[in-house]
Coordinates of C-alpha atoms in Angstrom, one line a residue:
Chain A
M13 CA 60.0 112.5 99.0
T14 CA 62.1 112.5 102.1
C15 CA 63.2 108.9 101.6
K16 CA 64.3 109.9 98.1
M17 CA 66.3 112.8 99.4
N18 CA 68.5 110.9 101.8
M19 CA 70.2 107.9 100.4
L20 CA 72.9 107.8 103.0
P21 CA 71.4 105.4 105.5
S22 CA 70.8 102.7 102.8
I23 CA 74.3 103.2 101.4
Q24 CA 75.9 102.9 104.9
E25 CA 73.8 99.8 105.5
A26 CA 74.8 98.2 102.2
L27 CA 78.5 99.0 102.8
A28 CA 78.3 97.5 106.4
K29 CA 76.5 94.4 105.1
M30 CA 78.9 93.9 102.2
P31 CA 80.2 90.3 102.4
Y32 CA 83.9 90.5 102.9
P33 CA 86.8 88.1 102.9
T34 CA 88.7 88.4 106.2
R35 CA 91.9 86.6 105.3
P36 CA 94.6 87.6 104.8
E37 CA 93.9 90.2 107.5
G38 CA 96.8 92.4 106.3
L39 CA 95.0 92.8 103.0
Y40 CA 91.4 93.3 103.9
E41 CA 91.6 95.1 107.3
P42 CA 93.0 98.3 105.7
I43 CA 90.1 98.2 103.2
R44 CA 87.4 97.9 105.8
Y45 CA 89.3 100.7 107.8
V46 CA 89.1 103.1 104.7
L47 CA 85.5 102.2 103.9
D48 CA 84.5 102.7 107.5
M49 CA 86.0 106.2 107.7
G50 CA 82.6 107.7 106.5
G51 CA 82.3 110.7 104.3
K52 CA 79.3 112.1 102.4
R53 CA 79.0 109.0 100.1
L54 CA 78.4 111.5 97.4
R55 CA 78.9 109.3 94.4
P56 CA 76.6 106.5 95.3
A57 CA 74.1 109.0 96.6
L58 CA 74.1 110.8 93.3
M59 CA 73.7 107.6 91.5
L60 CA 70.8 106.3 93.6
L61 CA 69.1 109.7 93.4
A62 CA 69.4 109.8 89.6
Y63 CA 68.0 106.3 89.5
S64 CA 65.1 107.1 91.9
L65 CA 64.0 109.9 89.6
Y66 CA 62.8 107.1 87.3
R67 CA 62.3 104.0 89.5
D68 CA 61.8 103.2 93.2
D69 CA 63.5 99.8 93.6
V70 CA 67.0 101.2 94.4
D71 CA 68.1 98.0 96.1
C72 CA 68.8 96.3 92.7
V73 CA 71.4 98.9 91.7
M74 CA 73.1 98.9 95.1
P75 CA 76.1 96.8 94.0
A76 CA 77.1 99.5 91.4
A77 CA 76.6 102.2 94.0
I78 CA 79.0 100.3 96.4
G79 CA 81.4 99.8 93.4
L80 CA 81.5 103.6 93.0
E81 CA 82.2 104.2 96.6
T82 CA 84.8 101.4 96.8
Y83 CA 86.5 102.8 93.7
H84 CA 86.5 106.4 95.1
N85 CA 88.1 105.2 98.3
H86 CA 90.8 103.4 96.2
T87 CA 91.7 106.7 94.6
L88 CA 91.9 108.4 98.0
L89 CA 94.1 105.6 99.4
H90 CA 96.6 105.8 96.5
D91 CA 96.4 109.6 96.2
D92 CA 97.2 109.9 99.9
L93 CA 100.2 107.6 99.4
M94 CA 101.4 109.7 96.5
D95 CA 100.9 112.9 98.3
R96 CA 102.5 111.5 101.5
A97 CA 99.3 112.8 103.4
D98 CA 99.2 111.8 107.1
M99 CA 95.5 112.2 107.8
R100 CA 92.2 111.7 106.0
R101 CA 88.9 112.5 107.6
G102 CA 90.5 112.7 111.0
F103 CA 92.1 109.2 110.8
A104 CA 95.7 108.2 110.0
T105 CA 96.1 107.3 106.3
V106 CA 96.7 103.7 105.4
H107 CA 100.4 104.1 104.6
R108 CA 100.9 105.8 107.9
K109 CA 98.9 103.4 110.0
W110 CA 100.4 100.3 108.1
N111 CA 103.0 101.0 105.5
D112 CA 103.5 102.0 101.8
N113 CA 103.3 98.4 100.5
T114 CA 100.0 97.8 102.3
A115 CA 98.7 101.0 100.8
I116 CA 99.7 99.8 97.3
L117 CA 98.4 96.3 97.6
S118 CA 95.1 97.0 99.5
G119 CA 94.5 99.9 97.1
D120 CA 94.9 97.5 94.1
T121 CA 92.5 95.1 95.8
M122 CA 89.9 97.9 96.3
L123 CA 90.1 98.7 92.5
I124 CA 89.5 95.1 91.7
M125 CA 86.6 94.9 94.2
A126 CA 85.1 98.0 92.7
F127 CA 85.0 96.1 89.3
E128 CA 83.6 93.0 91.0
K129 CA 80.7 95.0 92.5
F130 CA 80.0 96.5 89.1
L131 CA 80.1 93.0 87.6
E132 CA 77.7 91.8 90.3
Y133 CA 75.1 94.3 89.0
D134 CA 73.3 92.3 86.3
G135 CA 70.4 94.5 85.5
R136 CA 69.5 96.9 82.7
H137 CA 72.4 98.1 80.5
S138 CA 74.9 96.3 82.7
D139 CA 77.5 96.0 79.9
E140 CA 77.4 99.7 79.1
I141 CA 77.5 100.6 82.7
V142 CA 80.7 98.6 83.5
R143 CA 82.4 99.9 80.4
L144 CA 81.5 103.5 81.3
F145 CA 82.9 102.9 84.8
A146 CA 86.2 101.4 83.3
H147 CA 86.6 104.3 80.9
T148 CA 85.9 106.8 83.7
A149 CA 88.4 105.2 86.0
R150 CA 91.1 105.5 83.4
E151 CA 90.2 109.2 82.8
I152 CA 90.6 109.8 86.6
C153 CA 94.2 108.4 86.4
E154 CA 94.8 110.8 83.5
G155 CA 93.5 113.7 85.6
Q156 CA 95.8 112.7 88.5
Q157 CA 98.7 112.6 86.1
Y158 CA 97.9 116.2 84.8
D159 CA 97.6 117.4 88.4
V160 CA 101.1 116.0 89.1
N161 CA 102.5 117.6 85.9
F162 CA 101.1 121.0 86.9
E163 CA 103.1 121.0 90.2
T164 CA 106.2 121.7 88.3
R165 CA 104.7 124.0 85.6
T166 CA 104.2 127.8 85.9
D167 CA 102.4 128.2 82.5
V168 CA 99.2 126.1 83.1
T169 CA 96.3 127.7 81.2
I170 CA 92.8 127.9 82.7
E171 CA 91.6 125.5 79.9
E172 CA 94.1 123.0 81.0
Y173 CA 93.1 123.4 84.6
I174 CA 89.4 122.9 83.9
E175 CA 90.2 119.8 81.9
M176 CA 92.3 118.5 84.8
I177 CA 89.6 118.9 87.4
R178 CA 87.0 117.6 84.9
L179 CA 89.1 114.4 84.6
K180 CA 90.1 114.2 88.3
T181 CA 86.8 115.1 89.9
S182 CA 83.9 115.6 87.6
V183 CA 83.8 112.5 85.4
L184 CA 83.2 110.2 88.4
L185 CA 80.2 112.3 89.5
A186 CA 79.0 112.3 85.9
C187 CA 79.5 108.6 85.6
A188 CA 77.5 108.1 88.8
A189 CA 74.5 110.1 87.6
K190 CA 74.6 108.5 84.2
V191 CA 74.9 104.9 85.7
G192 CA 71.7 105.7 87.8
A193 CA 69.9 106.8 84.6
L194 CA 71.0 103.8 82.6
A195 CA 70.2 101.3 85.2
A196 CA 66.7 102.9 85.4
D197 CA 66.3 102.6 81.7
A198 CA 65.9 106.3 81.4
P199 CA 65.8 107.7 77.9
K200 CA 69.3 107.9 76.3
A201 CA 69.1 111.7 76.0
D202 CA 68.3 111.9 79.7
A203 CA 71.3 109.7 80.7
D204 CA 73.5 112.0 78.6
A205 CA 72.0 115.2 80.1
L206 CA 72.4 113.8 83.6
Y207 CA 76.1 113.0 82.7
R208 CA 76.7 116.7 81.7
F209 CA 74.7 118.0 84.7
A210 CA 77.0 116.2 87.1
E211 CA 80.0 117.1 85.2
K212 CA 79.3 120.8 85.5
L213 CA 78.2 120.3 89.1
G214 CA 81.7 118.8 89.7
L215 CA 83.4 121.8 88.1
A216 CA 81.3 124.2 90.3
F217 CA 82.1 122.1 93.3
Q218 CA 85.9 122.0 92.7
V219 CA 86.2 125.7 91.8
Q220 CA 84.2 126.5 94.9
D221 CA 86.6 124.3 96.9
D222 CA 89.5 126.5 95.5
Y223 CA 87.6 129.7 96.5
L224 CA 86.7 128.5 100.0
D225 CA 90.3 127.5 100.7
V226 CA 91.1 131.3 100.6
Y227 CA 87.8 133.0 101.4
G228 CA 85.7 130.4 103.2
D229 CA 84.6 130.5 106.8
P230 CA 86.9 127.9 108.5
R231 CA 84.2 127.1 111.0
V232 CA 81.9 126.2 108.2
F233 CA 84.5 124.8 105.7
G234 CA 86.2 122.7 108.4
K235 CA 89.7 123.5 107.2
K236 CA 92.2 126.3 107.9
N237 CA 92.3 128.9 105.2
G238 CA 95.2 129.2 102.9
G239 CA 96.3 125.6 102.6
D240 CA 96.5 125.8 98.8
I241 CA 98.5 129.1 99.0
L242 CA 101.0 127.6 101.4
C243 CA 101.8 124.6 99.1
G244 CA 101.7 126.8 95.9
K245 CA 98.9 124.7 94.4
K246 CA 97.9 125.7 90.9
T247 CA 94.3 126.5 91.7
F248 CA 91.6 128.3 89.7
L249 CA 92.5 131.5 91.6
L250 CA 96.3 131.3 91.2
I251 CA 96.1 130.5 87.5
H252 CA 93.9 133.5 86.8
A253 CA 96.0 135.7 89.0
L254 CA 99.2 134.6 87.2
Q255 CA 97.4 135.5 83.9
R256 CA 96.3 138.9 85.0
A257 CA 99.4 140.0 87.0
D258 CA 102.3 142.0 85.7
E259 CA 105.7 140.4 85.7
A260 CA 106.8 141.6 89.2
T261 CA 103.5 140.4 90.8
R262 CA 103.8 137.1 89.0
H263 CA 107.2 136.6 90.6
T264 CA 105.7 137.4 94.0
L265 CA 102.8 135.0 93.5
L266 CA 105.3 132.2 92.5
S267 CA 108.0 132.8 95.1
T268 CA 105.8 133.6 98.1
P269 CA 104.9 129.9 99.1
A270 CA 108.6 129.0 99.5
D271 CA 109.9 132.3 100.9
P272 CA 111.8 131.5 104.1
N273 CA 111.4 135.1 105.4
L274 CA 107.7 135.0 105.7
T275 CA 105.4 133.4 108.2
D276 CA 102.5 131.3 107.0
E277 CA 100.1 134.2 107.9
E278 CA 102.2 136.6 105.9
K279 CA 102.4 134.3 102.9
I280 CA 98.6 133.9 102.9
S281 CA 98.0 137.6 103.4
T282 CA 100.5 138.5 100.6
V283 CA 98.8 136.3 98.0
T284 CA 95.2 137.2 99.2
V285 CA 96.0 140.9 98.8
I286 CA 97.1 140.3 95.2
Y287 CA 94.0 138.2 94.5
N288 CA 91.8 141.0 95.8
A289 CA 93.6 143.7 93.8
L290 CA 93.3 141.6 90.6
G291 CA 89.5 141.0 91.1
I292 CA 90.1 137.2 91.5
P293 CA 87.3 136.5 94.1
Q294 CA 84.6 138.2 91.9
L295 CA 85.8 136.4 88.8
T296 CA 85.9 133.0 90.7
L297 CA 82.4 133.5 92.0
E298 CA 81.1 134.2 88.5
A299 CA 82.8 131.1 87.2
I300 CA 81.1 129.0 89.9
D301 CA 77.8 130.6 89.1
A302 CA 78.3 129.8 85.4
F303 CA 79.0 126.1 86.1
Y304 CA 76.1 126.0 88.4
A305 CA 73.8 127.5 85.8
E306 CA 75.1 125.1 83.2
A307 CA 74.5 122.2 85.5
H308 CA 70.9 123.3 86.1
H309 CA 70.4 124.0 82.3
N310 CA 71.5 120.4 81.5
L311 CA 69.2 118.9 84.2
L312 CA 66.3 120.8 82.7
Q313 CA 67.0 119.1 79.3
T314 CA 65.9 115.8 80.7
S315 CA 62.4 114.5 80.1
L316 CA 61.6 114.9 83.8
G317 CA 60.5 118.5 83.9
E318 CA 61.5 120.9 86.7
A319 CA 59.4 119.2 89.3
G320 CA 60.6 115.7 88.3
C321 CA 64.3 116.5 88.8
K322 CA 63.8 118.7 91.9
P323 CA 65.2 116.0 94.4
L324 CA 68.4 115.8 92.4
W325 CA 68.6 119.6 92.1
D326 CA 68.0 120.1 95.8
Y327 CA 70.7 117.6 96.5
A328 CA 73.1 119.4 94.2
C329 CA 72.3 122.7 95.9
S330 CA 72.8 121.3 99.3
L331 CA 76.3 120.0 98.3
L332 CA 77.3 123.5 97.1
G333 CA 75.7 125.0 100.3
R334 CA 73.3 127.1 98.3
N335 CA 69.8 128.1 98.7
K336 CA 67.7 126.4 95.9
Chain B
M2 CA 100.1 72.2 63.8
T3 CA 103.1 74.5 64.0
C4 CA 101.0 77.6 63.8
K5 CA 99.0 76.3 66.7
M6 CA 102.1 75.7 68.7
N7 CA 103.6 79.2 68.5
M8 CA 101.2 81.9 69.5
L9 CA 103.9 84.4 70.3
P10 CA 104.1 86.3 67.0
S11 CA 100.3 87.0 66.9
I12 CA 100.4 88.1 70.5
Q13 CA 103.3 90.4 69.9
E14 CA 101.5 91.8 66.8
A15 CA 98.3 92.4 68.8
L16 CA 100.2 94.1 71.6
A17 CA 102.1 96.4 69.1
K18 CA 98.8 97.2 67.3
M19 CA 96.8 97.9 70.4
P20 CA 95.4 101.4 70.1
Y21 CA 96.8 103.5 72.8
P22 CA 96.2 106.9 74.2
T23 CA 99.4 109.0 74.2
R24 CA 98.5 111.8 76.5
P25 CA 99.4 112.4 79.2
E26 CA 102.7 111.0 78.3
G27 CA 103.8 110.7 81.9
L28 CA 101.1 108.1 82.4
Y29 CA 101.2 106.0 79.2
E30 CA 104.9 106.0 78.4
P31 CA 105.8 103.8 81.3
I32 CA 103.0 101.4 80.3
R33 CA 104.2 101.1 76.8
Y34 CA 107.8 100.7 78.2
V35 CA 106.7 97.8 80.4
L36 CA 104.6 96.0 77.8
D37 CA 107.5 96.3 75.3
M38 CA 110.0 94.6 77.6
G39 CA 109.1 91.3 76.1
G40 CA 108.9 88.0 78.0
K41 CA 107.4 84.7 77.2
R42 CA 103.8 86.0 77.0
L43 CA 103.0 82.8 78.8
R44 CA 99.4 83.7 80.0
P45 CA 98.0 84.8 76.6
A46 CA 99.8 81.9 74.9
L47 CA 98.3 79.4 77.3
M48 CA 94.9 81.0 76.7
L49 CA 95.1 81.0 73.0
L50 CA 96.5 77.5 72.9
A51 CA 93.6 76.3 75.0
Y52 CA 91.2 78.1 72.7
S53 CA 92.8 76.7 69.6
L54 CA 92.2 73.1 70.9
Y55 CA 88.6 73.7 70.1
R56 CA 88.5 76.5 67.5
D57 CA 90.7 78.2 65.0
D58 CA 89.6 81.8 64.9
V59 CA 91.8 83.0 67.7
D60 CA 91.7 86.6 66.7
C61 CA 88.3 87.1 68.2
V62 CA 89.6 86.3 71.7
M63 CA 92.7 88.4 71.4
P64 CA 91.4 91.3 73.5
A65 CA 91.1 88.9 76.5
A66 CA 94.6 87.6 75.8
I67 CA 96.0 91.1 75.8
G68 CA 94.0 91.8 78.9
L69 CA 95.8 88.9 80.7
E70 CA 99.2 90.1 79.6
T71 CA 98.4 93.7 80.6
Y72 CA 97.2 92.5 84.0
H73 CA 100.3 90.4 84.5
N74 CA 102.6 93.3 83.7
H75 CA 100.6 95.5 86.1
T76 CA 101.4 93.0 88.9
L77 CA 105.1 92.9 88.0
L78 CA 105.2 96.8 88.0
H79 CA 103.6 97.0 91.5
D80 CA 105.5 94.0 92.8
D81 CA 108.9 95.5 91.7
L82 CA 107.9 98.7 93.5
M83 CA 107.1 96.8 96.7
D84 CA 110.3 94.8 96.5
R85 CA 112.3 97.8 95.5
A86 CA 113.7 95.8 92.6
D87 CA 116.0 97.7 90.2
M88 CA 115.9 95.6 87.2
R89 CA 113.4 93.5 85.2
R90 CA 114.2 91.6 82.1
G91 CA 117.4 93.6 81.7
F92 CA 115.7 97.0 81.9
A93 CA 115.4 99.5 84.8
T94 CA 112.1 99.1 86.6
V95 CA 109.5 101.9 86.3
H96 CA 110.1 103.3 89.7
R97 CA 113.7 103.5 89.1
K98 CA 113.5 105.0 85.5
W99 CA 110.7 107.3 86.6
N100 CA 109.7 107.4 90.3
D101 CA 107.5 105.7 92.8
N102 CA 104.4 107.7 92.1
T103 CA 104.6 107.0 88.4
A104 CA 104.9 103.3 89.2
I105 CA 101.7 103.5 91.4
L106 CA 99.6 105.5 88.9
S107 CA 100.7 103.9 85.7
G108 CA 100.3 100.5 87.5
D109 CA 96.7 101.4 88.5
T110 CA 96.1 102.5 84.9
M111 CA 97.3 99.1 83.6
L112 CA 94.9 97.3 85.9
I113 CA 92.0 99.4 84.6
M114 CA 93.2 98.8 81.0
A115 CA 93.3 95.0 81.6
F116 CA 89.6 95.2 82.6
E117 CA 88.9 97.3 79.5
K118 CA 90.4 94.6 77.3
F119 CA 88.3 91.9 78.9
L120 CA 85.2 94.1 78.6
E121 CA 86.1 94.6 74.9
Y122 CA 85.8 90.9 74.3
D123 CA 82.1 90.4 73.6
G124 CA 81.9 86.8 72.5
R125 CA 80.9 83.5 74.1
H126 CA 80.6 83.5 77.9
S127 CA 82.0 87.0 78.1
D128 CA 80.2 87.7 81.5
E129 CA 81.6 84.6 83.1
I130 CA 85.1 85.3 81.7
V131 CA 85.4 88.9 83.1
R132 CA 84.0 87.7 86.5
L133 CA 86.6 84.9 86.5
F134 CA 89.3 87.4 85.7
A135 CA 88.2 89.8 88.4
H136 CA 88.0 87.0 91.0
T137 CA 91.5 85.7 89.9
A138 CA 93.0 89.2 90.2
R139 CA 91.8 89.5 93.7
E140 CA 93.2 86.1 94.6
I141 CA 96.6 87.2 93.3
C142 CA 96.6 90.1 95.7
E143 CA 95.9 87.7 98.5
G144 CA 98.8 85.5 97.4
Q145 CA 101.1 88.6 97.3
Q146 CA 99.9 89.5 100.9
Y147 CA 100.7 85.9 102.2
D148 CA 104.1 86.2 100.5
V149 CA 104.8 89.4 102.4
N150 CA 103.5 87.8 105.6
F151 CA 105.8 84.9 105.2
E152 CA 108.9 87.1 105.2
T153 CA 108.7 87.7 108.9
R154 CA 107.4 84.2 109.9
T155 CA 109.6 81.1 110.6
D156 CA 106.7 78.7 111.1
V157 CA 105.3 78.7 107.5
T158 CA 103.9 75.2 106.8
I159 CA 104.3 73.5 103.4
E160 CA 100.5 73.6 103.0
E161 CA 100.5 77.4 103.5
Y162 CA 103.4 77.7 101.1
I163 CA 101.6 75.8 98.4
E164 CA 98.4 77.8 98.9
M165 CA 100.5 81.0 98.6
I166 CA 102.2 80.1 95.3
R167 CA 98.8 78.7 94.1
L168 CA 97.3 82.2 94.6
K169 CA 100.3 84.2 93.6
T170 CA 101.2 82.3 90.4
S171 CA 98.9 79.4 89.5
V172 CA 95.5 80.9 89.5
L173 CA 96.4 83.3 86.7
L174 CA 97.6 80.4 84.5
A175 CA 94.5 78.5 85.4
C176 CA 92.3 81.5 84.6
A177 CA 94.1 81.8 81.2
A178 CA 93.5 78.2 80.3
K179 CA 89.8 78.3 81.4
V180 CA 89.1 81.6 79.6
G181 CA 90.4 80.0 76.4
A182 CA 88.1 77.0 76.9
L183 CA 85.1 79.2 77.8
A184 CA 85.6 81.5 74.9
A185 CA 85.7 78.5 72.6
D186 CA 82.5 77.2 74.1
A187 CA 84.2 74.0 75.3
P188 CA 82.2 71.6 77.5
K189 CA 82.0 73.0 81.1
A190 CA 83.9 69.9 82.4
D191 CA 86.7 70.6 80.0
A192 CA 87.0 74.2 81.1
D193 CA 87.2 73.1 84.7
A194 CA 89.8 70.4 83.9
L195 CA 91.9 72.9 82.0
Y196 CA 91.7 75.2 85.0
R197 CA 93.0 72.4 87.3
F198 CA 95.6 71.4 84.6
A199 CA 97.2 74.9 84.5
E200 CA 96.9 75.2 88.3
K201 CA 99.0 72.2 88.8
L202 CA 101.3 73.2 86.0
G203 CA 101.9 76.5 87.8
L204 CA 102.7 74.7 91.1
A205 CA 105.2 72.5 89.2
F206 CA 106.7 75.6 87.6
Q207 CA 107.0 77.5 90.8
V208 CA 108.5 74.7 92.8
Q209 CA 110.9 74.0 89.9
D210 CA 111.9 77.7 90.1
D211 CA 112.8 77.2 93.8
Y212 CA 114.8 74.1 92.9
L213 CA 116.7 75.7 90.0
D214 CA 117.7 78.7 92.1
V215 CA 119.9 76.2 94.1
Y216 CA 120.6 73.3 91.8
G217 CA 120.0 74.7 88.3
D218 CA 122.7 75.3 85.7
P219 CA 123.1 79.1 85.7
R220 CA 124.0 79.1 82.0
V221 CA 120.6 77.5 81.2
F222 CA 118.6 79.1 84.1
G223 CA 119.9 82.7 83.3
K224 CA 120.3 83.6 86.9
K225 CA 123.1 83.1 89.5
N226 CA 122.5 80.3 91.9
G227 CA 121.5 81.0 95.5
G228 CA 119.6 84.2 95.2
D229 CA 116.8 82.8 97.4
I230 CA 119.2 81.5 100.0
L231 CA 120.9 84.9 100.3
C232 CA 117.6 86.8 100.9
G233 CA 116.3 84.1 103.3
K234 CA 113.3 83.5 101.1
K235 CA 110.8 80.9 102.4
T236 CA 111.0 78.5 99.5
F237 CA 109.7 75.0 99.1
L238 CA 113.2 73.8 99.9
L239 CA 113.8 75.9 103.0
I240 CA 110.3 75.2 104.5
H241 CA 110.9 71.4 104.1
A242 CA 114.4 71.7 105.5
L243 CA 113.2 73.7 108.5
Q244 CA 110.6 70.9 109.1
R245 CA 113.2 68.1 108.9
A246 CA 116.0 69.7 110.7
D247 CA 117.0 69.4 114.4
E248 CA 117.0 72.6 116.5
A249 CA 120.7 73.5 115.9
T250 CA 120.4 73.0 112.1
R251 CA 117.1 75.1 112.1
H252 CA 119.0 77.8 113.8
T253 CA 121.8 77.6 111.2
L254 CA 119.3 77.7 108.3
L255 CA 117.6 80.8 109.8
S256 CA 120.7 82.7 110.8
T257 CA 122.9 82.1 107.8
P258 CA 121.5 84.6 105.3
A259 CA 122.2 87.5 107.7
D260 CA 125.5 86.2 109.1
P261 CA 128.0 89.0 108.7
N262 CA 131.0 86.6 109.1
L263 CA 130.2 84.7 105.9
T264 CA 130.7 85.5 102.2
D265 CA 127.8 84.9 99.9
E266 CA 129.5 81.7 98.6
E267 CA 129.9 80.4 102.1
K268 CA 126.2 81.1 102.9
I269 CA 125.0 79.3 99.7
S270 CA 127.3 76.4 100.4
T271 CA 126.3 76.2 104.1
V272 CA 122.6 76.0 103.3
T273 CA 123.1 73.7 100.3
V274 CA 125.1 71.2 102.4
I275 CA 122.2 71.1 104.8
Y276 CA 119.6 70.6 102.0
N277 CA 121.6 67.8 100.6
A278 CA 122.1 66.1 104.0
L279 CA 118.3 66.3 104.6
G280 CA 117.4 64.9 101.2
I281 CA 115.7 68.1 100.1
P282 CA 116.7 68.0 96.4
Q283 CA 115.2 64.5 96.0
L284 CA 112.0 65.4 97.8
T285 CA 111.6 68.6 95.7
L286 CA 112.1 66.7 92.4
E287 CA 109.4 64.2 93.6
A288 CA 107.1 67.0 94.4
I289 CA 107.6 68.6 91.0
D290 CA 107.0 65.3 89.3
A291 CA 103.8 64.8 91.3
F292 CA 102.4 68.3 90.3
Y293 CA 103.5 67.5 86.7
A294 CA 101.7 64.2 86.8
E295 CA 98.6 65.8 88.3
A296 CA 98.6 68.5 85.5
H297 CA 98.8 65.7 82.9
H298 CA 96.1 63.7 84.6
N299 CA 93.7 66.7 84.6
L300 CA 94.4 67.4 81.0
L301 CA 93.5 63.9 80.0
Q302 CA 90.2 64.4 81.7
T303 CA 89.0 66.7 79.0
S304 CA 87.0 65.4 76.1
L305 CA 89.9 66.0 73.7
G306 CA 91.7 62.8 74.1
E307 CA 95.5 62.5 74.3
A308 CA 96.0 63.5 70.7
G309 CA 93.7 66.4 70.9
C310 CA 95.4 68.0 73.8
K311 CA 98.9 67.3 72.6
P312 CA 99.7 70.9 71.5
L313 CA 98.9 72.1 75.0
W314 CA 100.8 69.4 76.7
D315 CA 103.9 70.0 74.5
Y316 CA 103.8 73.6 75.4
A317 CA 103.5 72.8 79.1
C318 CA 106.5 70.4 78.7
S319 CA 108.6 73.1 76.9
L320 CA 107.9 75.5 79.7
L321 CA 109.2 73.1 82.2
G322 CA 112.1 72.2 80.0
R323 CA 111.1 68.6 79.9
N324 CA 111.1 66.0 77.3
K325 CA 107.5 65.1 76.5

């Protein structure tokens, strides 16, 4: 069971062994750099775990797993460029280490390579798998566009927000889980249930990320608190707070991030005090619990039974830092 | 035969009828804008013409044709961003009309949509076709990277230059012709010969483009002469001139574009006088003729016979502005 639980070593090995063109260096070096940065390899791990619930020969679906990871890193590369982010996982981002044009072109190449890896997979349901991947990739662009739109809006509803994070984050996890099931020739109903499971898991994960930005332990979370507050990001917490607040408090919430008379600490504390007064932390934890429960409910709808899907549920719980 | 010769109306109709998501508008509006700009629709036309040499039912391969055109416009969108170009076909470029991030994200989406169109095609040799497309798309990124590298080099050889334009321009034409043949279930040797035909045609086309920039009639060519000279572009002409020139003339060729004491007209005339003295126009015309002849030679290697491939050869000649 242990080998089923930890897919990371085989993913790392497959990534490292991936045959790679070397020339032109200016194109492929940044790609290798990004793929070598590490990370949890969450999407391929989820895919391989879903597959391994039904079959053991995970090697035959490794190309699709590498395709998912290559695609995910393509989105990080282009998102970092669009956000003008300097650092990623402790390394300089590609547009900082090289330049903007390198980030555009190497990023485009990674998107093509992701498709090439999916097309390399030639097993069960390969046509449906690559079409699902393509559809998912386009949904993620839509999510990114909504995220950009939200920056300049103050009337984002919670439904719009959930739809945005579903597109931007959840559908790739859902795609990963479903690809694993399809490749394993799992029953169609199982593949769909695994899709919904990972979709809800992604929502729980993203809302928890919003929560931890304000209330997490920075030593565990690995980031300073309040980053989202300082950049005025439309998070689950802020959108709910704007909905619950009176007019004066709404104004404070919206104007605090850019207030030149406040220090960063004062900004964070101002907004956090409002969140607390409005019951936002409690409401957010309840929403995370609800998504988490929905994820579990969907997982139990598969033909696997509770014991059969335990490795996947354990993995989901470990991602959310929860006891099982 | 006339209907075979002009594929443009059916391509335009298919592009216009293509079902399209509308939301988020900020993502899809720029894509529609780019695809509506027009152009010769060279790649889908070449593909459909190749197909129609073997079969009449071109509608069934239209998705792949639209995929080619969508992909080509993706490269224009991202190339214009990288080159900071303001105009394309008389319209403001996407990063000028919207912004850089829109150009990145809508461009990414077009690349995904191109794959989706190829995956929509479900006919003969569909697996080989989408793999050929993916491989070709990556080659084009490599060509673009070499083009970027050449900007800061003064020792580019003519072999390197030919390989760069082959990757950047020719392989997509070659892919288009071969996709048409594969989809029509043409003999394998025909598909490969059509690939080489369009590859050589692309080289003739690109070198002719270099020639016309200096020696073309601006009223016919549609652009002012000397654009490549003014930006010091490593063209077929400049690379040959640098190879043939003595040290002092090399220096003049390399320093003229950035010389602050010369007007644009003086720069163009300085370089053109050198080209003429070194016999560059004659040498370039011979190279175009040679690629043109190689293209014809490869076309005649198909099973079609000279009469059978006449529509495609006529189209090639019309593209190069030649009498047949």
